[in-house]
């Protein structure tokens, strides 16, 4: 019997750690009848391109020069042939497909995804993890900063986790009983780890976790580091292109990542405004968790940090000097 567990994110829930650990641990998983789909570590690019209404607008495709409907059609023809062959060759047991961008597909594309996968598997279950709302907002802001946006350019509306929009379309298409939604919170995960928790959902033996190399990536920035990155972005530090710029940017991010201090957090006023608009959505998300889970431990909107605008105002001269020193050190 061939089963599929489809992991749909959400973003900022340790997906990179899970995907990297499973992809490089395929041999260990295979020994226990678990098969991580071997197309790549992150399956977002393949399946989002195949099922997006406008694949030529998908950022990963555009990064590879696929920027027109014609180019996307040609790309997807080759991609579909490859994916179909790999799915056909999937052995008995449980196959794992993981792509957080799947949660961004439009509702009308989900039935096609289900029908496509249903040709190769006897049963399909879907699993998603939800990051707490305030934690998600801060992580999203950090990601936007790393992507080159100044804080002033981040649309507050984009900070919303949009839980129902991400997950309910899967419930409606695959059936609520076939979709498991879990809280992403260290106190509520097995061993405090997304990889261990996911293996538990697969009823995998504990020995697998011990045999895998778990790569954890710290995505957090201190407040000072975030404000330095904000200043760098304001100065056009992310405006140029090319391999040299990409390497310089990686070095810069590595340098500021070493700056200690209180963790970056958006101003309380910004967070509260989003929470007020998203209260119903946050409540909906909590109701989707298993009844055995204490959802209050997940809901960090009840423990909002008191970060006011004043806390974000390190003197401009101090930031300028620190930024100049970082660039001087990197250019040595």
PDB file of C-alpha atoms in Angstrom, residues 41-270:
ATOM      1  CA  UNK A  41      14.897  18.899  -0.166  1.00  0.00           C
ATOM      2  CA  UNK A  42      12.084  21.473  -0.501  1.00  0.00           C
ATOM      3  CA  UNK A  43       9.289  20.435  -2.861  1.00  0.00           C
ATOM      4  CA  UNK A  44       7.679  23.875  -3.016  1.00  0.00           C
ATOM      5  CA  UNK A  45       9.269  24.897  -6.316  1.00  0.00           C
ATOM      6  CA  UNK A  46       8.065  21.826  -8.194  1.00  0.00           C
ATOM      7  CA  UNK A  47       4.493  21.579  -6.965  1.00  0.00           C
ATOM      8  CA  UNK A  48       3.749  25.288  -6.738  1.00  0.00           C
ATOM      9  CA  UNK A  49       4.929  25.764 -10.305  1.00  0.00           C
ATOM     10  CA  UNK A  50       2.785  22.858 -11.520  1.00  0.00           C
ATOM     11  CA  UNK A  51      -0.404  23.995  -9.809  1.00  0.00           C
ATOM     12  CA  UNK A  52      -0.143  27.769  -9.656  1.00  0.00           C
ATOM     13  CA  UNK A  53      -2.510  29.674 -11.921  1.00  0.00           C
ATOM     14  CA  UNK A  54       0.336  31.959 -12.969  1.00  0.00           C
ATOM     15  CA  UNK A  55       3.591  29.992 -12.624  1.00  0.00           C
ATOM     16  CA  UNK A  56       5.497  32.697 -14.508  1.00  0.00           C
ATOM     17  CA  UNK A  57       4.883  35.002 -11.530  1.00  0.00           C
ATOM     18  CA  UNK A  58       6.276  32.535  -8.985  1.00  0.00           C
ATOM     19  CA  UNK A  59       9.410  34.049  -7.474  1.00  0.00           C
ATOM     20  CA  UNK A  60      11.488  30.868  -7.763  1.00  0.00           C
ATOM     21  CA  UNK A  61      10.619  30.483 -11.443  1.00  0.00           C
ATOM     22  CA  UNK A  62      11.426  34.134 -12.082  1.00  0.00           C
ATOM     23  CA  UNK A  63      14.769  33.690 -10.356  1.00  0.00           C
ATOM     24  CA  UNK A  64      15.559  31.063 -13.002  1.00  0.00           C
ATOM     25  CA  UNK A  65      14.469  33.223 -15.918  1.00  0.00           C
ATOM     26  CA  UNK A  66      11.007  31.694 -16.320  1.00  0.00           C
ATOM     27  CA  UNK A  67       9.096  34.943 -16.672  1.00  0.00           C
ATOM     28  CA  UNK A  68       6.538  34.408 -19.446  1.00  0.00           C
ATOM     29  CA  UNK A  69       3.500  32.097 -19.768  1.00  0.00           C
ATOM     30  CA  UNK A  70       5.218  30.345 -22.683  1.00  0.00           C
ATOM     31  CA  UNK A  71       8.399  29.714 -20.726  1.00  0.00           C
ATOM     32  CA  UNK A  72       6.396  28.497 -17.729  1.00  0.00           C
ATOM     33  CA  UNK A  73       4.393  26.110 -19.930  1.00  0.00           C
ATOM     34  CA  UNK A  74       7.557  24.607 -21.369  1.00  0.00           C
ATOM     35  CA  UNK A  75       9.133  24.360 -17.917  1.00  0.00           C
ATOM     36  CA  UNK A  76       6.058  22.685 -16.422  1.00  0.00           C
ATOM     37  CA  UNK A  77       5.837  20.127 -19.243  1.00  0.00           C
ATOM     38  CA  UNK A  78       9.322  18.854 -18.439  1.00  0.00           C
ATOM     39  CA  UNK A  79       8.720  19.164 -14.717  1.00  0.00           C
ATOM     40  CA  UNK A  80       5.461  17.218 -14.789  1.00  0.00           C
ATOM     41  CA  UNK A  81       7.061  14.354 -16.702  1.00  0.00           C
ATOM     42  CA  UNK A  82       9.848  14.129 -14.129  1.00  0.00           C
ATOM     43  CA  UNK A  83       7.518  14.367 -11.128  1.00  0.00           C
ATOM     44  CA  UNK A  84       5.087  11.785 -12.512  1.00  0.00           C
ATOM     45  CA  UNK A  85       7.898   9.304 -13.062  1.00  0.00           C
ATOM     46  CA  UNK A  86       9.216   9.787  -9.540  1.00  0.00           C
ATOM     47  CA  UNK A  87       5.735   9.410  -8.032  1.00  0.00           C
ATOM     48  CA  UNK A  88       5.135   6.280 -10.100  1.00  0.00           C
ATOM     49  CA  UNK A  89       8.391   4.812  -8.816  1.00  0.00           C
ATOM     50  CA  UNK A  90       7.648   5.605  -5.164  1.00  0.00           C
ATOM     51  CA  UNK A  91       7.833   2.360  -3.173  1.00  0.00           C
ATOM     52  CA  UNK A  92       5.214   0.935  -0.855  1.00  0.00           C
ATOM     53  CA  UNK A  93       5.070   2.577   2.541  1.00  0.00           C
ATOM     54  CA  UNK A  94       4.685   6.267   3.315  1.00  0.00           C
ATOM     55  CA  UNK A  95       6.035   8.947   1.009  1.00  0.00           C
ATOM     56  CA  UNK A  96       6.601  12.439   2.419  1.00  0.00           C
ATOM     57  CA  UNK A  97       6.210  15.537   0.262  1.00  0.00           C
ATOM     58  CA  UNK A  98       7.056  18.832   1.956  1.00  0.00           C
ATOM     59  CA  UNK A  99       6.542  22.318   0.561  1.00  0.00           C
ATOM     60  CA  UNK A 100       5.459  25.328   2.598  1.00  0.00           C
ATOM     61  CA  UNK A 101       4.558  27.268  -0.545  1.00  0.00           C
ATOM     62  CA  UNK A 102       1.705  24.816  -1.112  1.00  0.00           C
ATOM     63  CA  UNK A 103      -0.178  26.730   1.579  1.00  0.00           C
ATOM     64  CA  UNK A 104      -0.068  29.758  -0.749  1.00  0.00           C
ATOM     65  CA  UNK A 105      -1.881  28.067  -3.635  1.00  0.00           C
ATOM     66  CA  UNK A 106      -5.286  29.509  -4.417  1.00  0.00           C
ATOM     67  CA  UNK A 107      -8.315  27.540  -3.253  1.00  0.00           C
ATOM     68  CA  UNK A 108      -9.317  26.587  -6.801  1.00  0.00           C
ATOM     69  CA  UNK A 109      -5.955  24.894  -7.422  1.00  0.00           C
ATOM     70  CA  UNK A 110      -6.172  22.450  -4.493  1.00  0.00           C
ATOM     71  CA  UNK A 111      -8.600  19.941  -6.121  1.00  0.00           C
ATOM     72  CA  UNK A 112      -6.214  19.582  -9.081  1.00  0.00           C
ATOM     73  CA  UNK A 113      -3.344  18.912  -6.664  1.00  0.00           C
ATOM     74  CA  UNK A 114      -5.413  16.259  -4.895  1.00  0.00           C
ATOM     75  CA  UNK A 115      -6.436  14.572  -8.147  1.00  0.00           C
ATOM     76  CA  UNK A 116      -2.850  14.574  -9.392  1.00  0.00           C
ATOM     77  CA  UNK A 117      -1.439  12.981  -6.247  1.00  0.00           C
ATOM     78  CA  UNK A 118      -4.388  10.612  -5.932  1.00  0.00           C
ATOM     79  CA  UNK A 119      -3.272   8.830  -9.096  1.00  0.00           C
ATOM     80  CA  UNK A 120      -0.230   7.476  -7.264  1.00  0.00           C
ATOM     81  CA  UNK A 121      -1.294   6.882  -3.663  1.00  0.00           C
ATOM     82  CA  UNK A 122      -3.935   4.776  -1.949  1.00  0.00           C
ATOM     83  CA  UNK A 123      -4.383   7.343   0.815  1.00  0.00           C
ATOM     84  CA  UNK A 124      -3.352  10.948   1.375  1.00  0.00           C
ATOM     85  CA  UNK A 125      -3.058  12.779   4.682  1.00  0.00           C
ATOM     86  CA  UNK A 126      -2.132  16.445   5.040  1.00  0.00           C
ATOM     87  CA  UNK A 127      -0.222  17.994   7.924  1.00  0.00           C
ATOM     88  CA  UNK A 128       0.444  21.632   8.732  1.00  0.00           C
ATOM     89  CA  UNK A 129       2.034  23.495  11.630  1.00  0.00           C
ATOM     90  CA  UNK A 130       0.925  26.964  12.725  1.00  0.00           C
ATOM     91  CA  UNK A 131       3.347  29.456  14.236  1.00  0.00           C
ATOM     92  CA  UNK A 132       1.937  31.675  17.026  1.00  0.00           C
ATOM     93  CA  UNK A 133       0.682  35.015  15.701  1.00  0.00           C
ATOM     94  CA  UNK A 134       3.112  37.483  17.290  1.00  0.00           C
ATOM     95  CA  UNK A 135       6.069  35.197  16.708  1.00  0.00           C
ATOM     96  CA  UNK A 136       5.030  34.866  13.067  1.00  0.00           C
ATOM     97  CA  UNK A 137       4.776  38.639  12.613  1.00  0.00           C
ATOM     98  CA  UNK A 138       8.259  39.219  13.996  1.00  0.00           C
ATOM     99  CA  UNK A 139       9.733  36.381  11.933  1.00  0.00           C
ATOM    100  CA  UNK A 140       8.045  37.710   8.800  1.00  0.00           C
ATOM    101  CA  UNK A 141       9.443  41.193   9.439  1.00  0.00           C
ATOM    102  CA  UNK A 142      12.956  39.781   9.876  1.00  0.00           C
ATOM    103  CA  UNK A 143      12.602  37.851   6.622  1.00  0.00           C
ATOM    104  CA  UNK A 144      11.461  41.010   4.836  1.00  0.00           C
ATOM    105  CA  UNK A 145      14.474  42.875   6.219  1.00  0.00           C
ATOM    106  CA  UNK A 146      16.795  40.126   5.014  1.00  0.00           C
ATOM    107  CA  UNK A 147      15.101  40.352   1.635  1.00  0.00           C
ATOM    108  CA  UNK A 148      16.074  44.013   1.339  1.00  0.00           C
ATOM    109  CA  UNK A 149      12.994  45.873   2.567  1.00  0.00           C
ATOM    110  CA  UNK A 150      13.265  48.745   5.047  1.00  0.00           C
ATOM    111  CA  UNK A 151      10.881  48.458   7.981  1.00  0.00           C
ATOM    112  CA  UNK A 152       8.912  51.422   6.666  1.00  0.00           C
ATOM    113  CA  UNK A 153       8.152  49.500   3.462  1.00  0.00           C
ATOM    114  CA  UNK A 154       6.592  46.497   5.215  1.00  0.00           C
ATOM    115  CA  UNK A 155       2.825  46.594   4.784  1.00  0.00           C
ATOM    116  CA  UNK A 156       1.213  45.868   8.192  1.00  0.00           C
ATOM    117  CA  UNK A 157      -1.475  43.830   6.413  1.00  0.00           C
ATOM    118  CA  UNK A 158       1.226  41.445   5.161  1.00  0.00           C
ATOM    119  CA  UNK A 159       2.111  40.572   8.764  1.00  0.00           C
ATOM    120  CA  UNK A 160      -1.155  38.690   9.306  1.00  0.00           C
ATOM    121  CA  UNK A 161      -0.661  34.907   9.601  1.00  0.00           C
ATOM    122  CA  UNK A 162      -3.872  34.252   7.590  1.00  0.00           C
ATOM    123  CA  UNK A 163      -4.345  30.821   9.142  1.00  0.00           C
ATOM    124  CA  UNK A 164      -7.766  30.062   7.740  1.00  0.00           C
ATOM    125  CA  UNK A 165      -6.781  31.174   4.250  1.00  0.00           C
ATOM    126  CA  UNK A 166      -3.755  28.874   4.341  1.00  0.00           C
ATOM    127  CA  UNK A 167      -5.348  25.774   5.810  1.00  0.00           C
ATOM    128  CA  UNK A 168      -9.116  25.618   5.356  1.00  0.00           C
ATOM    129  CA  UNK A 169      -8.934  25.034   1.601  1.00  0.00           C
ATOM    130  CA  UNK A 170      -7.053  21.807   2.346  1.00  0.00           C
ATOM    131  CA  UNK A 171      -9.670  20.768   4.906  1.00  0.00           C
ATOM    132  CA  UNK A 172     -12.441  21.442   2.406  1.00  0.00           C
ATOM    133  CA  UNK A 173     -10.706  19.498  -0.379  1.00  0.00           C
ATOM    134  CA  UNK A 174      -9.057  16.573   1.406  1.00  0.00           C
ATOM    135  CA  UNK A 175     -11.581  16.371   4.266  1.00  0.00           C
ATOM    136  CA  UNK A 176     -11.126  17.631   7.803  1.00  0.00           C
ATOM    137  CA  UNK A 177     -10.384  14.123   9.077  1.00  0.00           C
ATOM    138  CA  UNK A 178      -7.458  13.885   6.662  1.00  0.00           C
ATOM    139  CA  UNK A 179      -5.843  17.192   7.640  1.00  0.00           C
ATOM    140  CA  UNK A 180      -3.826  17.454  10.855  1.00  0.00           C
ATOM    141  CA  UNK A 181      -3.100  20.968  12.075  1.00  0.00           C
ATOM    142  CA  UNK A 182      -0.637  21.329  14.923  1.00  0.00           C
ATOM    143  CA  UNK A 183       0.807  24.206  16.959  1.00  0.00           C
ATOM    144  CA  UNK A 184       4.412  25.147  16.316  1.00  0.00           C
ATOM    145  CA  UNK A 185       5.616  25.922  19.808  1.00  0.00           C
ATOM    146  CA  UNK A 186       8.585  24.357  21.592  1.00  0.00           C
ATOM    147  CA  UNK A 187       6.534  23.401  24.654  1.00  0.00           C
ATOM    148  CA  UNK A 188       3.995  21.585  22.469  1.00  0.00           C
ATOM    149  CA  UNK A 189       6.359  19.721  20.126  1.00  0.00           C
ATOM    150  CA  UNK A 190       7.898  16.342  20.888  1.00  0.00           C
ATOM    151  CA  UNK A 191      11.397  17.006  22.231  1.00  0.00           C
ATOM    152  CA  UNK A 192      10.690  20.667  21.444  1.00  0.00           C
ATOM    153  CA  UNK A 193      11.666  19.911  17.839  1.00  0.00           C
ATOM    154  CA  UNK A 194       9.703  19.959  14.579  1.00  0.00           C
ATOM    155  CA  UNK A 195      11.654  16.969  13.227  1.00  0.00           C
ATOM    156  CA  UNK A 196      10.934  14.826  16.291  1.00  0.00           C
ATOM    157  CA  UNK A 197       7.302  15.878  16.283  1.00  0.00           C
ATOM    158  CA  UNK A 198       6.855  15.070  12.602  1.00  0.00           C
ATOM    159  CA  UNK A 199       8.422  11.647  13.091  1.00  0.00           C
ATOM    160  CA  UNK A 200       5.982  11.087  15.937  1.00  0.00           C
ATOM    161  CA  UNK A 201       3.099  11.842  13.588  1.00  0.00           C
ATOM    162  CA  UNK A 202       4.484   9.087  11.359  1.00  0.00           C
ATOM    163  CA  UNK A 203       4.680   6.680  14.326  1.00  0.00           C
ATOM    164  CA  UNK A 204       8.367   6.306  13.522  1.00  0.00           C
ATOM    165  CA  UNK A 205      10.692   4.623  16.025  1.00  0.00           C
ATOM    166  CA  UNK A 206      12.753   6.923  18.241  1.00  0.00           C
ATOM    167  CA  UNK A 207      15.944   5.511  16.750  1.00  0.00           C
ATOM    168  CA  UNK A 208      15.355   7.442  13.518  1.00  0.00           C
ATOM    169  CA  UNK A 209      15.555  10.787  15.279  1.00  0.00           C
ATOM    170  CA  UNK A 210      18.852   9.821  16.868  1.00  0.00           C
ATOM    171  CA  UNK A 211      20.251   8.743  13.506  1.00  0.00           C
ATOM    172  CA  UNK A 212      19.360  11.945  11.655  1.00  0.00           C
ATOM    173  CA  UNK A 213      21.575  15.014  11.554  1.00  0.00           C
ATOM    174  CA  UNK A 214      19.291  17.853  12.584  1.00  0.00           C
ATOM    175  CA  UNK A 215      20.303  21.187  11.095  1.00  0.00           C
ATOM    176  CA  UNK A 216      18.796  24.048  13.053  1.00  0.00           C
ATOM    177  CA  UNK A 217      19.003  27.541  11.630  1.00  0.00           C
ATOM    178  CA  UNK A 218      18.639  30.513  13.968  1.00  0.00           C
ATOM    179  CA  UNK A 219      16.656  33.079  12.005  1.00  0.00           C
ATOM    180  CA  UNK A 220      16.412  35.584  14.857  1.00  0.00           C
ATOM    181  CA  UNK A 221      18.104  38.972  14.963  1.00  0.00           C
ATOM    182  CA  UNK A 222      18.790  41.216  17.905  1.00  0.00           C
ATOM    183  CA  UNK A 223      17.073  44.593  17.918  1.00  0.00           C
ATOM    184  CA  UNK A 224      20.347  46.361  17.092  1.00  0.00           C
ATOM    185  CA  UNK A 225      21.106  43.937  14.255  1.00  0.00           C
ATOM    186  CA  UNK A 226      17.649  44.455  12.778  1.00  0.00           C
ATOM    187  CA  UNK A 227      17.979  48.234  12.917  1.00  0.00           C
ATOM    188  CA  UNK A 228      21.393  48.045  11.254  1.00  0.00           C
ATOM    189  CA  UNK A 229      19.893  45.921   8.500  1.00  0.00           C
ATOM    190  CA  UNK A 230      17.044  48.409   8.188  1.00  0.00           C
ATOM    191  CA  UNK A 231      19.579  51.218   7.742  1.00  0.00           C
ATOM    192  CA  UNK A 232      21.530  49.153   5.213  1.00  0.00           C
ATOM    193  CA  UNK A 233      18.334  48.609   3.230  1.00  0.00           C
ATOM    194  CA  UNK A 234      17.462  52.303   3.380  1.00  0.00           C
ATOM    195  CA  UNK A 235      20.904  53.043   1.941  1.00  0.00           C
ATOM    196  CA  UNK A 236      20.252  50.730  -0.993  1.00  0.00           C
ATOM    197  CA  UNK A 237      22.419  47.906   0.261  1.00  0.00           C
ATOM    198  CA  UNK A 238      20.184  45.356  -1.467  1.00  0.00           C
ATOM    199  CA  UNK A 239      19.605  47.287  -4.671  1.00  0.00           C
ATOM    200  CA  UNK A 240      22.382  45.825  -6.818  1.00  0.00           C
ATOM    201  CA  UNK A 241      22.489  42.395  -8.408  1.00  0.00           C
ATOM    202  CA  UNK A 242      25.012  39.751  -9.336  1.00  0.00           C
ATOM    203  CA  UNK A 243      27.035  37.049  -7.658  1.00  0.00           C
ATOM    204  CA  UNK A 244      29.408  39.514  -5.991  1.00  0.00           C
ATOM    205  CA  UNK A 245      26.524  41.351  -4.370  1.00  0.00           C
ATOM    206  CA  UNK A 246      24.916  38.087  -3.232  1.00  0.00           C
ATOM    207  CA  UNK A 247      28.144  37.006  -1.533  1.00  0.00           C
ATOM    208  CA  UNK A 248      28.580  40.424   0.081  1.00  0.00           C
ATOM    209  CA  UNK A 249      25.032  40.305   1.374  1.00  0.00           C
ATOM    210  CA  UNK A 250      25.540  36.847   2.884  1.00  0.00           C
ATOM    211  CA  UNK A 251      28.676  38.084   4.638  1.00  0.00           C
ATOM    212  CA  UNK A 252      26.861  41.153   5.926  1.00  0.00           C
ATOM    213  CA  UNK A 253      23.966  39.086   7.297  1.00  0.00           C
ATOM    214  CA  UNK A 254      26.417  36.702   8.952  1.00  0.00           C
ATOM    215  CA  UNK A 255      28.191  39.645  10.593  1.00  0.00           C
ATOM    216  CA  UNK A 256      25.091  41.277  12.044  1.00  0.00           C
ATOM    217  CA  UNK A 257      23.755  37.871  13.091  1.00  0.00           C
ATOM    218  CA  UNK A 258      26.530  37.766  15.691  1.00  0.00           C
ATOM    219  CA  UNK A 259      25.355  40.970  17.389  1.00  0.00           C
ATOM    220  CA  UNK A 260      23.912  40.141  20.802  1.00  0.00           C
ATOM    221  CA  UNK A 261      21.174  41.941  22.653  1.00  0.00           C
ATOM    222  CA  UNK A 262      17.414  41.874  23.111  1.00  0.00           C
ATOM    223  CA  UNK A 263      15.654  40.062  20.294  1.00  0.00           C
ATOM    224  CA  UNK A 264      14.003  42.134  17.584  1.00  0.00           C
ATOM    225  CA  UNK A 265      10.302  42.682  18.029  1.00  0.00           C
ATOM    226  CA  UNK A 266       7.914  44.912  16.151  1.00  0.00           C
ATOM    227  CA  UNK A 267       6.459  47.845  18.104  1.00  0.00           C
ATOM    228  CA  UNK A 268       3.546  46.825  20.314  1.00  0.00           C
ATOM    229  CA  UNK A 269       1.255  49.312  18.572  1.00  0.00           C
ATOM    230  CA  UNK A 270       1.908  47.671  15.206  1.00  0.00           C
TER     231      UNK A 270
END
